[in-house]
mmCIF file of C-alpha atoms in Angstrom:
data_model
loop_
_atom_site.group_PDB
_atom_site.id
_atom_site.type_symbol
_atom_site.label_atom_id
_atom_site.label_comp_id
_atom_site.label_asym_id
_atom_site.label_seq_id
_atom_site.Cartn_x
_atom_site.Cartn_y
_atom_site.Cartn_z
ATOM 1 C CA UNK G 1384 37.811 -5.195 62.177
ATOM 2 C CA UNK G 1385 41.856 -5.173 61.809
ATOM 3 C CA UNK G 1386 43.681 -5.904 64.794
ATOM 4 C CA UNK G 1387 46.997 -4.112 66.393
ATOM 5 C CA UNK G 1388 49.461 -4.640 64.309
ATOM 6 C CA UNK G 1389 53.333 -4.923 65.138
ATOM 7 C CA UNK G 1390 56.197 -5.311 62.865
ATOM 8 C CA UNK G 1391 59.177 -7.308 63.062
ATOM 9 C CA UNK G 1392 57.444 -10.192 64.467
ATOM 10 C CA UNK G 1393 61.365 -11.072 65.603
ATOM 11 C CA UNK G 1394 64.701 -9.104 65.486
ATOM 12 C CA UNK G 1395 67.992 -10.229 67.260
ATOM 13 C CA UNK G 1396 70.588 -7.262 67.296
ATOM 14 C CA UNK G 1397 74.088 -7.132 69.452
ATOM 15 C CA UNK G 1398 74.242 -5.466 72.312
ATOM 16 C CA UNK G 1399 74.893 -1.385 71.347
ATOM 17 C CA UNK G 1400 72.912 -1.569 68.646
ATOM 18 C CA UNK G 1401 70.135 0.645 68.179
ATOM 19 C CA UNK G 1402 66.661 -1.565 66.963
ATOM 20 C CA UNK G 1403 63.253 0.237 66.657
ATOM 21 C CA UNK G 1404 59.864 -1.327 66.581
ATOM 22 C CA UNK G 1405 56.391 -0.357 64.426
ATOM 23 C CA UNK G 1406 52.774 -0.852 66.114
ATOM 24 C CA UNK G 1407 49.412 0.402 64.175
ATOM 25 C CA UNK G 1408 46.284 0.421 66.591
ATOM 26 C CA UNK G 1409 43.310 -0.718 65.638
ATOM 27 C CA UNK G 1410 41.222 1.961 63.824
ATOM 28 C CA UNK G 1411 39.496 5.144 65.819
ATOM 29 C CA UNK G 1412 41.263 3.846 69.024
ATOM 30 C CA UNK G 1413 42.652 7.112 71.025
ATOM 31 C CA UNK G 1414 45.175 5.377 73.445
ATOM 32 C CA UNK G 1415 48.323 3.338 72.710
ATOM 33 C CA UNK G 1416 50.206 1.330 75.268
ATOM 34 C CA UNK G 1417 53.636 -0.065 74.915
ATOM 35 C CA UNK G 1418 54.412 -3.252 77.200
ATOM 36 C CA UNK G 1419 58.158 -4.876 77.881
ATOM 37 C CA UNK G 1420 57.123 -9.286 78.777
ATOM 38 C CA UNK G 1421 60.762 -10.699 80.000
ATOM 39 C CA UNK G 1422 60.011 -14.094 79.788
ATOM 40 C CA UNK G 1423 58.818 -15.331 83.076
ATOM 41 C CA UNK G 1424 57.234 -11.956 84.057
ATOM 42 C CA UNK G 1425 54.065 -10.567 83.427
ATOM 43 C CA UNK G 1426 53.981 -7.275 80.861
ATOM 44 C CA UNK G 1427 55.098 -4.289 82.200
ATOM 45 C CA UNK G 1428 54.481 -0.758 80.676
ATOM 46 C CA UNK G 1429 56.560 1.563 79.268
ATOM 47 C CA UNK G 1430 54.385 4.072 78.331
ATOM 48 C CA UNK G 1431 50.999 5.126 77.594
ATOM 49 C CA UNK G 1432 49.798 7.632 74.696
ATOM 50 C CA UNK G 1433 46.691 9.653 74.331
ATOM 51 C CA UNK G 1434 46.251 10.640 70.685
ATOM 52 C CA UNK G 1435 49.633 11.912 70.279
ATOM 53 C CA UNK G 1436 50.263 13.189 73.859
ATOM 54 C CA UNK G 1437 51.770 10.955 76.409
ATOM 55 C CA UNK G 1438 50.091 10.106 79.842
ATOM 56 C CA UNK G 1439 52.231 8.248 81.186
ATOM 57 C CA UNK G 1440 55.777 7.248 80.760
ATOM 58 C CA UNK G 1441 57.579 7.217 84.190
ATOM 59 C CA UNK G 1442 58.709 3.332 83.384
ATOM 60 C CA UNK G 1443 60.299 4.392 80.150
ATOM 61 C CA UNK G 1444 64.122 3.937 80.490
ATOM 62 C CA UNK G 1445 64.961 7.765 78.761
ATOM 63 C CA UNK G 1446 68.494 7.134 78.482
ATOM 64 C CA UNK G 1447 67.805 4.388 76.144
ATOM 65 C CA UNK G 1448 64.456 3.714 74.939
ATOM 66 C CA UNK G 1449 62.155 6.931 73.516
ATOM 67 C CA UNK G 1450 58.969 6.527 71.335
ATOM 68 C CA UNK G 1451 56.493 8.781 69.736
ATOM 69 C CA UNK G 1452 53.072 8.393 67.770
ATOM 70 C CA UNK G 1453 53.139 11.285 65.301
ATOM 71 C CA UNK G 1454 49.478 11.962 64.190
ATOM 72 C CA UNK G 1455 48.254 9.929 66.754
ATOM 73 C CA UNK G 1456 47.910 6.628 64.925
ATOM 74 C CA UNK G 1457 51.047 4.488 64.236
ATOM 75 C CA UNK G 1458 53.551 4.408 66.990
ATOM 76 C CA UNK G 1459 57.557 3.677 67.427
ATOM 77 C CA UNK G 1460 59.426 2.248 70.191
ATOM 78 C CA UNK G 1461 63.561 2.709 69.947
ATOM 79 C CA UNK G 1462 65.828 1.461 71.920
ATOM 80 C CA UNK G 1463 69.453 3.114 71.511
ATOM 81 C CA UNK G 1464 71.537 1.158 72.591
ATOM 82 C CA UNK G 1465 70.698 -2.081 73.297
ATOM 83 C CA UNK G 1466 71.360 -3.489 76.460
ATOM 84 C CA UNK G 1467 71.100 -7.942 77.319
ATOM 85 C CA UNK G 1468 68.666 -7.026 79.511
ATOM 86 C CA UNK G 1469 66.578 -5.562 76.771
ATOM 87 C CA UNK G 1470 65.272 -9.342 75.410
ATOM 88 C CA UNK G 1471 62.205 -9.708 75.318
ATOM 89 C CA UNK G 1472 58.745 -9.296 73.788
ATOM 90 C CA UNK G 1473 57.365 -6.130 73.007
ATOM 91 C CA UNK G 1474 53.827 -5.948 72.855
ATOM 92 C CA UNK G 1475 51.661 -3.028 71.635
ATOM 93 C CA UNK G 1476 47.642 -2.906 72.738
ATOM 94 C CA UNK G 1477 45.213 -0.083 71.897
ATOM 95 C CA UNK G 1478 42.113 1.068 73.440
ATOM 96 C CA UNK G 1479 39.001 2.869 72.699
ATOM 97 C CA UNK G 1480 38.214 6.498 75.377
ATOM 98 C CA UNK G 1481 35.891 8.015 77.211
ATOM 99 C CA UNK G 1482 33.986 5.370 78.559
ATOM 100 C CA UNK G 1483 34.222 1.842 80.315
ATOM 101 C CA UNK G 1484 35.144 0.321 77.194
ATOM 102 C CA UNK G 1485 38.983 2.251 77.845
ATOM 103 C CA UNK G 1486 39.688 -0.443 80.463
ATOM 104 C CA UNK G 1487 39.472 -3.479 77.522
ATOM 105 C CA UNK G 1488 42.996 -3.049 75.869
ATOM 106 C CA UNK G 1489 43.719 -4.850 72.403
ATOM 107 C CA UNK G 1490 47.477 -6.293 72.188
ATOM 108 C CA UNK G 1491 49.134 -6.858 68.912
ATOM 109 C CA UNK G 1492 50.959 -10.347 68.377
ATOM 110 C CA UNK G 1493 54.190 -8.289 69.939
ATOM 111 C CA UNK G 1494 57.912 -8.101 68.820
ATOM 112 C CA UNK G 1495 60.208 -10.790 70.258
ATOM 113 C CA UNK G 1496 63.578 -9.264 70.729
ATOM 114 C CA UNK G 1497 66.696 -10.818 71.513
ATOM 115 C CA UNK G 1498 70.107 -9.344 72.036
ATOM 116 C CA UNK G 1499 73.206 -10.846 71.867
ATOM 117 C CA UNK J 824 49.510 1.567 94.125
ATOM 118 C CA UNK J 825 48.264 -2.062 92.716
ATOM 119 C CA UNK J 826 49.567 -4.949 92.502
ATOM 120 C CA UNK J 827 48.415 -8.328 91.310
ATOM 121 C CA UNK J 828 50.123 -11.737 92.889
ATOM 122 C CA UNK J 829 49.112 -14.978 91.085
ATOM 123 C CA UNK J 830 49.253 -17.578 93.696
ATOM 124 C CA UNK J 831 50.077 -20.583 91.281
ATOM 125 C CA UNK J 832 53.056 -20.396 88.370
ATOM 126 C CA UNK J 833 52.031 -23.765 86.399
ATOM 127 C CA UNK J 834 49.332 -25.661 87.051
ATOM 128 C CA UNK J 835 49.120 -29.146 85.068
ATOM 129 C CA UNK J 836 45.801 -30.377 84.838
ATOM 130 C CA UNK J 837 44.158 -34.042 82.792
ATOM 131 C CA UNK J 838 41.778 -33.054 80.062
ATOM 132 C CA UNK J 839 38.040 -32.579 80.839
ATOM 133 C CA UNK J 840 39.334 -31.621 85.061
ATOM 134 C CA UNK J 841 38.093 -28.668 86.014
ATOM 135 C CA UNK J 842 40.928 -26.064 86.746
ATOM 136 C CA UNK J 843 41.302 -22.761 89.216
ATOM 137 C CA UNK J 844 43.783 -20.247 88.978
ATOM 138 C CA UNK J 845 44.202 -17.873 92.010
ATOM 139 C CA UNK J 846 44.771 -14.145 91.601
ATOM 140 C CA UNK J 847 44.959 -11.656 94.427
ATOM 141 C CA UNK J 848 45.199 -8.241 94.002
ATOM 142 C CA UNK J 849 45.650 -4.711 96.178
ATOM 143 C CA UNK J 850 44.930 -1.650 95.557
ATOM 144 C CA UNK J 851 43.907 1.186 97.893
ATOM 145 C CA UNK J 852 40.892 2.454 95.779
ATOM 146 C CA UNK J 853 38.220 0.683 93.438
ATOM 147 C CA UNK J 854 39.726 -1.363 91.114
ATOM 148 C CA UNK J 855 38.505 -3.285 88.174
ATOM 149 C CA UNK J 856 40.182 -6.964 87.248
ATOM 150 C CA UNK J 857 40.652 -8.588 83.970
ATOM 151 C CA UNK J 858 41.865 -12.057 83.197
ATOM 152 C CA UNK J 859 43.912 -12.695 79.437
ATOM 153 C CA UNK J 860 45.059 -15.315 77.649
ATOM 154 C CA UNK J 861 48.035 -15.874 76.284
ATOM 155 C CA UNK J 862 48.603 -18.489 73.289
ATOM 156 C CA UNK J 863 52.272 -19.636 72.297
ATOM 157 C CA UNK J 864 53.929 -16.804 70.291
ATOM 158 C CA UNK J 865 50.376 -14.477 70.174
ATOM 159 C CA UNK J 866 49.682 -11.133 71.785
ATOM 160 C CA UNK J 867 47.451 -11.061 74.932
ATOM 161 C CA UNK J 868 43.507 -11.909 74.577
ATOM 162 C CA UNK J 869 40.541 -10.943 77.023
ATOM 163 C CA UNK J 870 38.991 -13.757 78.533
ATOM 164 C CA UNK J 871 36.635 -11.079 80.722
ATOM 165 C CA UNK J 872 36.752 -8.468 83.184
ATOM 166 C CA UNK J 873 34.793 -7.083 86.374
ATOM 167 C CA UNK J 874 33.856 -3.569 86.202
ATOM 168 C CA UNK J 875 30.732 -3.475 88.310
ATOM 169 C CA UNK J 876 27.850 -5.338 89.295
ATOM 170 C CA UNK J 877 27.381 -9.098 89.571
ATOM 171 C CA UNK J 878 30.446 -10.439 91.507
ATOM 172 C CA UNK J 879 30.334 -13.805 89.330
ATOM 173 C CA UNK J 880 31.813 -13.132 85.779
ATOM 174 C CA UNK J 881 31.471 -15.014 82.867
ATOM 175 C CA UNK J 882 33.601 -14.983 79.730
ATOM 176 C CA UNK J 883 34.818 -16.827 76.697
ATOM 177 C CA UNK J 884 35.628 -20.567 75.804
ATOM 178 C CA UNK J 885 33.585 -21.166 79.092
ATOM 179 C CA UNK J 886 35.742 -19.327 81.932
ATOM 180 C CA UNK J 887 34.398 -17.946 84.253
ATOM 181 C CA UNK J 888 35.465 -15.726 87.652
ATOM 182 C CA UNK J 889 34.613 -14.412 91.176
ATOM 183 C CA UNK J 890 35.530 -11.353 92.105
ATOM 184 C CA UNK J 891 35.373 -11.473 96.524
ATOM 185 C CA UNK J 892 36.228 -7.884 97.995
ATOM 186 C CA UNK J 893 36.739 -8.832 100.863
ATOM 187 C CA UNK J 894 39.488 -11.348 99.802
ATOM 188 C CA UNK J 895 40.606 -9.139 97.772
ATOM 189 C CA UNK J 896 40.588 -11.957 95.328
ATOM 190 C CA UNK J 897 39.583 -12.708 91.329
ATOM 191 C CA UNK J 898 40.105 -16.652 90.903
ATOM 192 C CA UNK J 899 39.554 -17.814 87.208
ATOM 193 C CA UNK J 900 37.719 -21.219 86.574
ATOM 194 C CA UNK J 901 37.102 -23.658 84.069
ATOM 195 C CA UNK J 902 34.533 -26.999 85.134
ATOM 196 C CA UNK J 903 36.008 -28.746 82.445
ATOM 197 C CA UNK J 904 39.124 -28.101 80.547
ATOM 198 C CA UNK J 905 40.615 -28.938 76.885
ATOM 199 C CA UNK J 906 43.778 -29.573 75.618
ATOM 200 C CA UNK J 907 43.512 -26.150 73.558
ATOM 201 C CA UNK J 908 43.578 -24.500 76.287
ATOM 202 C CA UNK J 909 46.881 -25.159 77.157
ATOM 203 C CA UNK J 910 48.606 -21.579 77.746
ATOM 204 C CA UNK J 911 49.721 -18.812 79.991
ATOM 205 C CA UNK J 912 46.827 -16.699 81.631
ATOM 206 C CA UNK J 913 47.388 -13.577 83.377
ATOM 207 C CA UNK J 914 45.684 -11.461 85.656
ATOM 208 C CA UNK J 915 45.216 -7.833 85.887
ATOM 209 C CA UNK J 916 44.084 -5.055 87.505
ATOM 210 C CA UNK J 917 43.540 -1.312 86.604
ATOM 211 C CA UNK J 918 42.573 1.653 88.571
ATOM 212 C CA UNK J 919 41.870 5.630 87.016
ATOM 213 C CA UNK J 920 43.754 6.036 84.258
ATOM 214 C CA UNK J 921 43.231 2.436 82.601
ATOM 215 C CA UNK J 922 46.439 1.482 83.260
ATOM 216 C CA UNK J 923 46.918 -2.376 83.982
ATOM 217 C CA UNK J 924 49.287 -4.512 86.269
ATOM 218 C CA UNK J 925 49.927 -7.413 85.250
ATOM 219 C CA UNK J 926 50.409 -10.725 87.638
ATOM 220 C CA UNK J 927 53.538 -12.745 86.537
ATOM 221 C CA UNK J 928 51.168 -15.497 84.903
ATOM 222 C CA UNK J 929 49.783 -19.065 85.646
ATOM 223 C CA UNK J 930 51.003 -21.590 82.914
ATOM 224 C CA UNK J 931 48.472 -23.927 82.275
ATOM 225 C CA UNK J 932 49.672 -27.391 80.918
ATOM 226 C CA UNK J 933 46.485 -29.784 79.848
ATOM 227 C CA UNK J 934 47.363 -33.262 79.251
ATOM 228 C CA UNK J 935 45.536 -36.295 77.750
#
């Protein structure tokens, strides 16, 4: 079985740039997370997705960062502009619903970003 | 609300020494607690999780936890440790909704 997959592994961008990140879930799994790791911290979430609905995004900084997972597969994070504060890794996870197995999540290898 | 506080930020320890890590956690209804891995420059892996049942946990590459209500505690623990597992391990809790909180990690540093 395929893990999450992310894509760029690494990206540096200046600051006001726009950058936007690519995560594929592993196969048949309904929910989609998006996590911000500053280095030091423990992974924080942005937001959570439900098929293609969201459940939860009240971490999300709107002004800047927006995502979506059309179809309810693949998923994009975009963060417009960039801000120093943005650096870090991204990390997508994925995990199977509707019974106890929703609490295991599956993390992808994660984007490390770094602004400049 | 939950929240997860890992008591120790590195802990070096000599090959084949058994290691703890501390995690408490709060949360004002049932929770259920997970401990992952972290390897240099890889994404988050399970090392097991308490959902019910027997308070003693066992997982992979011989870990092994305690969850204590009472405490309100999840301590990880290895009786004998190896130099591959050198990493960052993180605790985590999640409540309805599958949602998890992450700790701010335990670096682990084995050494020969």
């Amino acid at each position: 079985e395929a893990g999450v997959a992310q894509s760029p592994r690494y990206k540096i961008i200046e600051k006001r740039q726009s950058v936007a990140f690519w995560c594929n879930p592993i196969s048949g799994h309904a929910t989609l997370y998006w996590y911000q790791q500053i280095l030091g911290q423990g992974p924080k979430l942005l937001i959570q997705f439900q098929n293609n609905g969201v459940v939860d995004d009240s971490q999300l900084p709107k002004d800047r960062f927006s995502a979506e997972r059309l179809k309810g597969v693949d998923s994009t994070l975009k963060i417009q502009p960039a801000k120093l504060e943005d650096s870090a890794v991204y990390l997508c996870a994925s995990s199977p619903s509707g019974d106890s197995q929703s609490y295991e999540q599956y993390f992808g290898p994660g984007t490390r970003l770094t602004v400049t | 609300a939950q929240s997860v506080t890992q008591l120790d930020s590195q802990v070096p320890v000599f090959e084949e020494a058994p290691v703890e890590l501390r995690c408490n956690y709060s949360s004002s209804v049932s929770v259920y607690l997970f401990w992952y891995v972290q390897y240099p420059n890889q994404g988050l892996q399970l090392l097991l999780k308490y959902l019910s049942g027997s308070t003693l946990v066992k997982g992979i590459n011989g870990f092994e936890a305690e969850f204590n209500k009472s405490q309100t505690s999840f301590h990880l623990r290895k009786p004998s440790v190896h130099i591959s597992d050198t990493a960052e391990y993180f605790c985590a809790v999640s409540d309805v909704g599958y949602k998890l909180s992450f700790g701010a990690g335990t670096t682990v540093t084995v050494r020969a």
